[in-house]
mmCIF file of C-alpha atoms in Angstrom:
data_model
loop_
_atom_site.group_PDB
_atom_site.id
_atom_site.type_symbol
_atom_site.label_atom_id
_atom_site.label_comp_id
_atom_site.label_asym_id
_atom_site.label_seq_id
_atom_site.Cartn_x
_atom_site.Cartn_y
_atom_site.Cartn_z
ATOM 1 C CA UNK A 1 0.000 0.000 0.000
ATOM 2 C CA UNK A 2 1.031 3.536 -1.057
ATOM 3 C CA UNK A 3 0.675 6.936 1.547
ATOM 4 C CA UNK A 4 2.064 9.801 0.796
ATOM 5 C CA UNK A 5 3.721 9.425 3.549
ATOM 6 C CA UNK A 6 5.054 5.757 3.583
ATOM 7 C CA UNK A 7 4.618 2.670 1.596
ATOM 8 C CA UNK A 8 4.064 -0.662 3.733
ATOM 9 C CA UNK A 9 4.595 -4.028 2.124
ATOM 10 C CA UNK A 10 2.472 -7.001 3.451
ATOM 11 C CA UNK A 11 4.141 -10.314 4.350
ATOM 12 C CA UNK A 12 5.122 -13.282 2.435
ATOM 13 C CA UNK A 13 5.810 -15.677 4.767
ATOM 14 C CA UNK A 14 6.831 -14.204 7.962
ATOM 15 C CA UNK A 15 4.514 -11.866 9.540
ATOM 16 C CA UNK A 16 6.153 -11.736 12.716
ATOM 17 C CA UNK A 17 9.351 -9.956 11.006
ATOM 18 C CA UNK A 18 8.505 -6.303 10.598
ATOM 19 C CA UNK A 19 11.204 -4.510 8.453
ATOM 20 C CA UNK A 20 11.775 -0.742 9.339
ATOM 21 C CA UNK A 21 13.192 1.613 6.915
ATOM 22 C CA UNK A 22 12.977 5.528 8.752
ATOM 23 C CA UNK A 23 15.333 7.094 6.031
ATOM 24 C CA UNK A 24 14.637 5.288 2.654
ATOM 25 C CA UNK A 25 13.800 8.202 0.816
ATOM 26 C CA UNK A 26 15.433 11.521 -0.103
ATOM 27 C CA UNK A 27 11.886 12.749 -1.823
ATOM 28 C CA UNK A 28 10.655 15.871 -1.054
ATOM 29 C CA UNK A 29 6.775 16.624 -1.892
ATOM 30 C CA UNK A 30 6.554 18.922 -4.455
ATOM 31 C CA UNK A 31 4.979 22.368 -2.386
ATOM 32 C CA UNK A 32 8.466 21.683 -0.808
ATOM 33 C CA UNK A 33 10.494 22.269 -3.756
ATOM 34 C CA UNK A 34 14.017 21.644 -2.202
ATOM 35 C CA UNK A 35 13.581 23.678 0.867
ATOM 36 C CA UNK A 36 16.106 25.553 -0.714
ATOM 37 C CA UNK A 37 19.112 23.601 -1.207
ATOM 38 C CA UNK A 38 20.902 22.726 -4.481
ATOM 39 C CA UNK A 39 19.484 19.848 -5.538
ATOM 40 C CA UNK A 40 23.159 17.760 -5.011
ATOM 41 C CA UNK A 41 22.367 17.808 -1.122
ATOM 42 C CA UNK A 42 19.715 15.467 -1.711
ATOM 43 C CA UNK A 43 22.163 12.828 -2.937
ATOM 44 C CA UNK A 44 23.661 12.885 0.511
ATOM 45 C CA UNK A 45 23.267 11.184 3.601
ATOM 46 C CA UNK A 46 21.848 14.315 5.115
ATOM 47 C CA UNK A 47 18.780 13.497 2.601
ATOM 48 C CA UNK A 48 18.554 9.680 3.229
ATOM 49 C CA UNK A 49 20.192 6.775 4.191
ATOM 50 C CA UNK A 50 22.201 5.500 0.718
ATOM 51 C CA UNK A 51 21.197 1.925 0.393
ATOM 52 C CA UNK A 52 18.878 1.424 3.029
ATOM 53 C CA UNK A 53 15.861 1.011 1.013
ATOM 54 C CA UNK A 54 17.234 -1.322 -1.286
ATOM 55 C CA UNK A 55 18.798 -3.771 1.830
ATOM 56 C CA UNK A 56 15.275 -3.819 3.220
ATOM 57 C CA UNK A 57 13.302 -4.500 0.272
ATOM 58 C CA UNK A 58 15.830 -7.399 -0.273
ATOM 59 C CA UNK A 59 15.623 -8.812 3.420
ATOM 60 C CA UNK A 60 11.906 -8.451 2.638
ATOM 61 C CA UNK A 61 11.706 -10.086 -0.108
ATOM 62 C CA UNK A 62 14.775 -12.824 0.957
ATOM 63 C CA UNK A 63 12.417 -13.667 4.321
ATOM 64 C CA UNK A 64 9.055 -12.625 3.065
ATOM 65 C CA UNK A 65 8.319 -10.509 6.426
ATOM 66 C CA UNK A 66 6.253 -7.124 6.542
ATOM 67 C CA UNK A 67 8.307 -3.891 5.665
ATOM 68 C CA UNK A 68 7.346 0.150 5.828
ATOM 69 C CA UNK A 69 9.394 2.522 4.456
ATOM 70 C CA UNK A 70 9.038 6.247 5.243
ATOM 71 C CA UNK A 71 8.566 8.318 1.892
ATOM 72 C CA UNK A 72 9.901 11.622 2.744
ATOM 73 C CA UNK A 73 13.368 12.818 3.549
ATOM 74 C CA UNK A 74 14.567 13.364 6.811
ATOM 75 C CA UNK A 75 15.256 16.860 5.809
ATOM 76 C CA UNK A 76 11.648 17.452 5.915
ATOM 77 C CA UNK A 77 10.950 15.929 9.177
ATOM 78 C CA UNK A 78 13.147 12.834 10.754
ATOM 79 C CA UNK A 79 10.323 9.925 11.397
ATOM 80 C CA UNK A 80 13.204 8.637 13.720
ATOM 81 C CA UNK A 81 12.693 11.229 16.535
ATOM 82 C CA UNK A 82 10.038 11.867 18.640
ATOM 83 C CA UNK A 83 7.865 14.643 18.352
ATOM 84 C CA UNK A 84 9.436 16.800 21.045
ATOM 85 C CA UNK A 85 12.865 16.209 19.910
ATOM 86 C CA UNK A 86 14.632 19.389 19.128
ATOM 87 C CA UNK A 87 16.329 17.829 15.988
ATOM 88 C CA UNK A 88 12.656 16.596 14.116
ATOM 89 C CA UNK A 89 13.293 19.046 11.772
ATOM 90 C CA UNK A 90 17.031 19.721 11.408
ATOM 91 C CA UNK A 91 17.905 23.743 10.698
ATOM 92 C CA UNK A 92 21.482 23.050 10.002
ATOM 93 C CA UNK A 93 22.495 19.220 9.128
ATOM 94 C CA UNK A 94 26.571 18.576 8.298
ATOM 95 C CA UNK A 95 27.242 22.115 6.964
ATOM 96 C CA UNK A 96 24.465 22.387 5.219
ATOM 97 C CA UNK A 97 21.704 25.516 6.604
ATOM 98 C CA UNK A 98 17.757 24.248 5.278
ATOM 99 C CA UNK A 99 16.167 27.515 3.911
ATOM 100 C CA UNK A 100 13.200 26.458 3.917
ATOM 101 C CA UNK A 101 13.271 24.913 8.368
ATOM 102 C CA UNK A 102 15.385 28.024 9.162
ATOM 103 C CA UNK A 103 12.032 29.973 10.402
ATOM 104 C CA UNK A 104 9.476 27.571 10.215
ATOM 105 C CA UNK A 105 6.332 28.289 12.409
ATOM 106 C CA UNK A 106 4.183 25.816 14.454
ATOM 107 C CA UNK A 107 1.584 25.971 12.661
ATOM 108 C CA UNK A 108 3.834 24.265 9.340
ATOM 109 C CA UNK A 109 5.603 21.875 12.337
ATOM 110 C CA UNK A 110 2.436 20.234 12.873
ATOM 111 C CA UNK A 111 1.493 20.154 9.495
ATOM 112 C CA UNK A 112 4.486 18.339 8.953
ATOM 113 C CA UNK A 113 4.041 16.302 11.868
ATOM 114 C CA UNK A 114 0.288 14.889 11.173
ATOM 115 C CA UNK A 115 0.559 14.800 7.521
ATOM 116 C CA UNK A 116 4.083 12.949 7.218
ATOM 117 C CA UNK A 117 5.472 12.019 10.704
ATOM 118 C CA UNK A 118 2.508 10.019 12.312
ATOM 119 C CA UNK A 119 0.608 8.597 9.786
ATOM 120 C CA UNK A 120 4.289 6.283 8.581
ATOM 121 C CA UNK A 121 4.202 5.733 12.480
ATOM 122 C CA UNK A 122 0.119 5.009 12.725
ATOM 123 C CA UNK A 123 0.889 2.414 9.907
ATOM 124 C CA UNK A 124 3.459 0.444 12.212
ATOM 125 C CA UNK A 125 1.270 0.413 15.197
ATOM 126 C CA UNK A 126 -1.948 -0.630 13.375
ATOM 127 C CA UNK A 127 0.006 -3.401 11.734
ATOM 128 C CA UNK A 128 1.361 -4.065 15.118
ATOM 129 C CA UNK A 129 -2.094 -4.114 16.605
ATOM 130 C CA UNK A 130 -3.627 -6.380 13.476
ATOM 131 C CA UNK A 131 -1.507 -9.433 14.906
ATOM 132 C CA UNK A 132 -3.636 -11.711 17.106
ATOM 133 C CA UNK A 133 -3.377 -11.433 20.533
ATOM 134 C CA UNK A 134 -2.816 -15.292 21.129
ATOM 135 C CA UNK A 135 -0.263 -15.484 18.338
ATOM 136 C CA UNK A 136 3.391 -14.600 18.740
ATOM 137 C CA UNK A 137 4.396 -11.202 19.282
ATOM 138 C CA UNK A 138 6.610 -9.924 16.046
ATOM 139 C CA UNK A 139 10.075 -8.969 16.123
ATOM 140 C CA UNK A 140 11.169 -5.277 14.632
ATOM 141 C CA UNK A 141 14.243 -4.917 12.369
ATOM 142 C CA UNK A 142 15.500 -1.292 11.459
ATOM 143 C CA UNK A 143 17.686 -0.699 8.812
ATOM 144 C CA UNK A 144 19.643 2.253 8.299
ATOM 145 C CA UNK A 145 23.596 3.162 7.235
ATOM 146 C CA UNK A 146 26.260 5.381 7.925
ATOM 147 C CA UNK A 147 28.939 7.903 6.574
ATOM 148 C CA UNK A 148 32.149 5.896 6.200
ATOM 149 C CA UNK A 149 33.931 9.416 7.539
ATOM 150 C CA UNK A 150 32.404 11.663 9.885
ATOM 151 C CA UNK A 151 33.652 15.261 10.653
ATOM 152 C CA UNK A 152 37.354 14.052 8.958
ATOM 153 C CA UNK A 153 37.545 10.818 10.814
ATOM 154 C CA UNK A 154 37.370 6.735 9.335
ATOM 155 C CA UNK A 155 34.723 4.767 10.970
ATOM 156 C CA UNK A 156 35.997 1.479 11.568
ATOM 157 C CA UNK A 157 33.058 -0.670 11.816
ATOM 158 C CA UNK A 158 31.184 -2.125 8.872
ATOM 159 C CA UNK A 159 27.812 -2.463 10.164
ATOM 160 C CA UNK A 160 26.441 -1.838 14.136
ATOM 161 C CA UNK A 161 23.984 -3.160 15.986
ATOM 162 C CA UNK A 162 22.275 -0.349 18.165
ATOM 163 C CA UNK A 163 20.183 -1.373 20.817
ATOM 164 C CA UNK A 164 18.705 0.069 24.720
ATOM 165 C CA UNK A 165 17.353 -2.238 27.037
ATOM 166 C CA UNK A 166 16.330 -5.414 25.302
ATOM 167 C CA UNK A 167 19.157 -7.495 24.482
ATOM 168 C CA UNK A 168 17.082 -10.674 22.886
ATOM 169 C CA UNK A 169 17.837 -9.654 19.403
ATOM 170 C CA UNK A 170 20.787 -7.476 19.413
ATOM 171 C CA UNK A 171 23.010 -9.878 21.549
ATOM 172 C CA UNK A 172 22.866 -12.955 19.189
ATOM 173 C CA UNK A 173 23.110 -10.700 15.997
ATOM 174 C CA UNK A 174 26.039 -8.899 17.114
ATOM 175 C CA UNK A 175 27.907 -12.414 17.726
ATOM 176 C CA UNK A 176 26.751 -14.155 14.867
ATOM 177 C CA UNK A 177 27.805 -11.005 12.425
ATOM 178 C CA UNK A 178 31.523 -10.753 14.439
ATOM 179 C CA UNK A 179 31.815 -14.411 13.737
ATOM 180 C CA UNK A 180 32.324 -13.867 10.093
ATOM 181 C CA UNK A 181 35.478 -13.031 9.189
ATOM 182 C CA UNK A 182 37.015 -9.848 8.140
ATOM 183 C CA UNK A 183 34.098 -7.834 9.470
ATOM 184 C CA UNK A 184 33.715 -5.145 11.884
ATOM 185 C CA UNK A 185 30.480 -4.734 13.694
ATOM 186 C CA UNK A 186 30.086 -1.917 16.478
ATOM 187 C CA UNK A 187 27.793 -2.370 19.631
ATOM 188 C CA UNK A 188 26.126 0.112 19.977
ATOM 189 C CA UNK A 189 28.467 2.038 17.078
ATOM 190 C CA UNK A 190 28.742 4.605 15.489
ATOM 191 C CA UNK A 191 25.682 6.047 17.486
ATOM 192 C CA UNK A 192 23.641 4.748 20.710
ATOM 193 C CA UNK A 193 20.445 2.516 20.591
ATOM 194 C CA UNK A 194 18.804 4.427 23.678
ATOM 195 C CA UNK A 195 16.347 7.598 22.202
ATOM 196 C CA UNK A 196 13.626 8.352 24.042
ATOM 197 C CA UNK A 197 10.483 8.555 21.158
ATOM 198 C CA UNK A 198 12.693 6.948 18.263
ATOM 199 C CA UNK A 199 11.101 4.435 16.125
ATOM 200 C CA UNK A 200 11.950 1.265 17.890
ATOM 201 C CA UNK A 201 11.537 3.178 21.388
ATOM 202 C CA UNK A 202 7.838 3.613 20.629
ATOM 203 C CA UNK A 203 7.452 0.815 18.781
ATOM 204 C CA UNK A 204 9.683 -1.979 20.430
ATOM 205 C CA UNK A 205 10.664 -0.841 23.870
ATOM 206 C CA UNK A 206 7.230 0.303 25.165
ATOM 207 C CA UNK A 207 5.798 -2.272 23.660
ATOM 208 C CA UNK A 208 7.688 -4.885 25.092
ATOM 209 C CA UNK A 209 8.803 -6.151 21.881
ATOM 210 C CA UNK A 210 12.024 -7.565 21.055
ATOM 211 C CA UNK A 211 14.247 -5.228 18.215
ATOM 212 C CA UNK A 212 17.344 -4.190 17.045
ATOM 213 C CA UNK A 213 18.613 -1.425 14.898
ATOM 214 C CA UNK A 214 20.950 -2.301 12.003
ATOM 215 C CA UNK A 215 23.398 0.420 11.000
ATOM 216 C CA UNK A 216 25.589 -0.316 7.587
ATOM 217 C CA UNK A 217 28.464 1.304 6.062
ATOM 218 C CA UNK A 218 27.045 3.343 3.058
ATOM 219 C CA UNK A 219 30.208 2.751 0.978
ATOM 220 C CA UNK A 220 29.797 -1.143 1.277
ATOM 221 C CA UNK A 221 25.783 -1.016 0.246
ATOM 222 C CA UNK A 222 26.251 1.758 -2.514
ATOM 223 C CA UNK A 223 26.117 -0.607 -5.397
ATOM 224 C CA UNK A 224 23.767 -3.312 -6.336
ATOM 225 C CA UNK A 225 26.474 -6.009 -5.298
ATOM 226 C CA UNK A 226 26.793 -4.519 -2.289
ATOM 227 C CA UNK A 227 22.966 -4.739 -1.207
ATOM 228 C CA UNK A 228 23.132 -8.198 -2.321
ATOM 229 C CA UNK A 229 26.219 -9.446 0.021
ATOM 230 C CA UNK A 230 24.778 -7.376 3.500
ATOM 231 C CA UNK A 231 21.185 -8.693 1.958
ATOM 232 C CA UNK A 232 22.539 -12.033 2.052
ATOM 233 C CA UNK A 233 24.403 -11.703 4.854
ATOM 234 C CA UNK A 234 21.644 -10.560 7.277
ATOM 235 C CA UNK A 235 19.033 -12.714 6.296
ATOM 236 C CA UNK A 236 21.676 -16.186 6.849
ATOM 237 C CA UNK A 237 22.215 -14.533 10.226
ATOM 238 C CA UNK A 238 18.860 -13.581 11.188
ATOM 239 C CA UNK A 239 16.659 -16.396 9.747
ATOM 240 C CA UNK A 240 17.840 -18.955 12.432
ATOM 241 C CA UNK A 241 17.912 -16.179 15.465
ATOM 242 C CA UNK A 242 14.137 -15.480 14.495
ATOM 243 C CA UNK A 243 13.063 -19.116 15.080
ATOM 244 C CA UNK A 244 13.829 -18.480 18.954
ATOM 245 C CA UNK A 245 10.798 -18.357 20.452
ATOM 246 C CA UNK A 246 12.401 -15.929 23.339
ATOM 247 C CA UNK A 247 12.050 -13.454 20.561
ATOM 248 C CA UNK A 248 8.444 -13.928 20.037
ATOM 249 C CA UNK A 249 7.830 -12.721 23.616
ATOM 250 C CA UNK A 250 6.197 -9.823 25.039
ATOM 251 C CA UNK A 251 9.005 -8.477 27.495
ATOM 252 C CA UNK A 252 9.245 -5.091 29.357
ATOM 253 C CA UNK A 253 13.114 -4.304 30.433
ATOM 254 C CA UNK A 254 13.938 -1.835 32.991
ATOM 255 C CA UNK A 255 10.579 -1.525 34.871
ATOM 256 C CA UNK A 256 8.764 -0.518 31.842
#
């Protein structure tokens, strides 16, 4: 199904794998224009996350679970912060100042906010909801990358696992992916799983449901051959793991 704000994919198979993809686009809608940028910005992370989308379509289509993927760039609004965050919509991101956030009103924040922002985050929960009460809880996957040099310095790590209180998932990824050889994999790297009101906060953590945030390298999933070996990759790691029925669990973690 197509929103303007998202698209969602039903399940093949598994539809107790939900596949998250926050930053898959760098489209802007078209009253937006560019919000004043050369158009180049938008082929750079600050836009989207390069090769995101196309990893989680794969892994969607590799083991058949649900997927959403957020249609708008994050310059427009970040569906990967909570409402009250003061970087939603991002003024300045990496050098680059956002004409058209610089002196945006409330009025146009909670335009943005019902018209883009919850209704990609409505679609998760409702899915969420849809799955029988007696049946086992799903697990949430979110896929995202990073810059392979940030503010002049290499980042080591090929992919990360970020993660906050729930450790079902995130543990026995990060030691099947270090198992491989000749990767890298960050816990918790290059950024922190614990955000109050990010996707998988609302989503997994108050809900008790096990998740894990995937972070990739963008230079190693910038070609097709490069989705295809972290597509491949992830889904011989994570189809096993998912069969744990631990994972399947409703669990609250630190007295939630």
């Amino acid at each position: 199904m197509i929103h303007d704000s998202h698209i969602a994919v039903p399940p093949t198979r598994r539809a107790d794998l939900i596949l998250l993809c926050d930053h898959a686009s760098n489209r802007l809608p078209q009253q937006y224009h560019t919000l004043g940028l050369p158009p180049a910005e938008f082929e750079r992370h600050i836009a989207y996350d390069i090769g995101a989308e196309a990893v989680t379509q794969g892994l969607a289509s590799r083991l058949g679970g649900a997927a959403f993927f957020a249609r708008f760039s994050r310059l427009l609004i970040d569906p990967n912060r909570g409402t009250d965050d003061p970087t939603l919509i991002m003024k300045l991101s990496d050098g680059a100042v956002i004409p058209g956030n610089a002196r945006i009103n409330e009025e146009e924040r909670q335009h943005r906010i019902e018209t883009y922002h919850q209704p990609y985050h409505r679609a998760i929960s409702a899915y969420i909801d849809s799955r029988p009460a007696s049946g086992t809880a799903p697990i949430l996957v979110s896929l995202h990358s990073f810059t392979p040099v940030w503010r002049g310095v290499a980042r080591p790590w090929h992919a990360g696992i970020l993660w906050d209180l729930d450790g079902r998932l995130p543990l026995p990824l990060l030691e099947a992916l270090r198992s491989m050889p000749g990767l890298t994999i960050g816990d918790n790297e290059p950024y922190h799983g614990a955000l109050e009101g990010d996707t998988l906060n609302v989503h997994g953590t108050r809900r008790g449901l096990a998740h894990a945030l995937v972070e990739i390298r963008q230079d190693l999933i910038a070609t097709q051959r490069g989705v295809d070996e972290w597509v491949e990759r992830l889904a011989s790691v994570l189809e096993p793991i998912m069969n744990d029925p631990i994972l399947h669990e409703v669990k609250h973690f630190g007295g939630l």
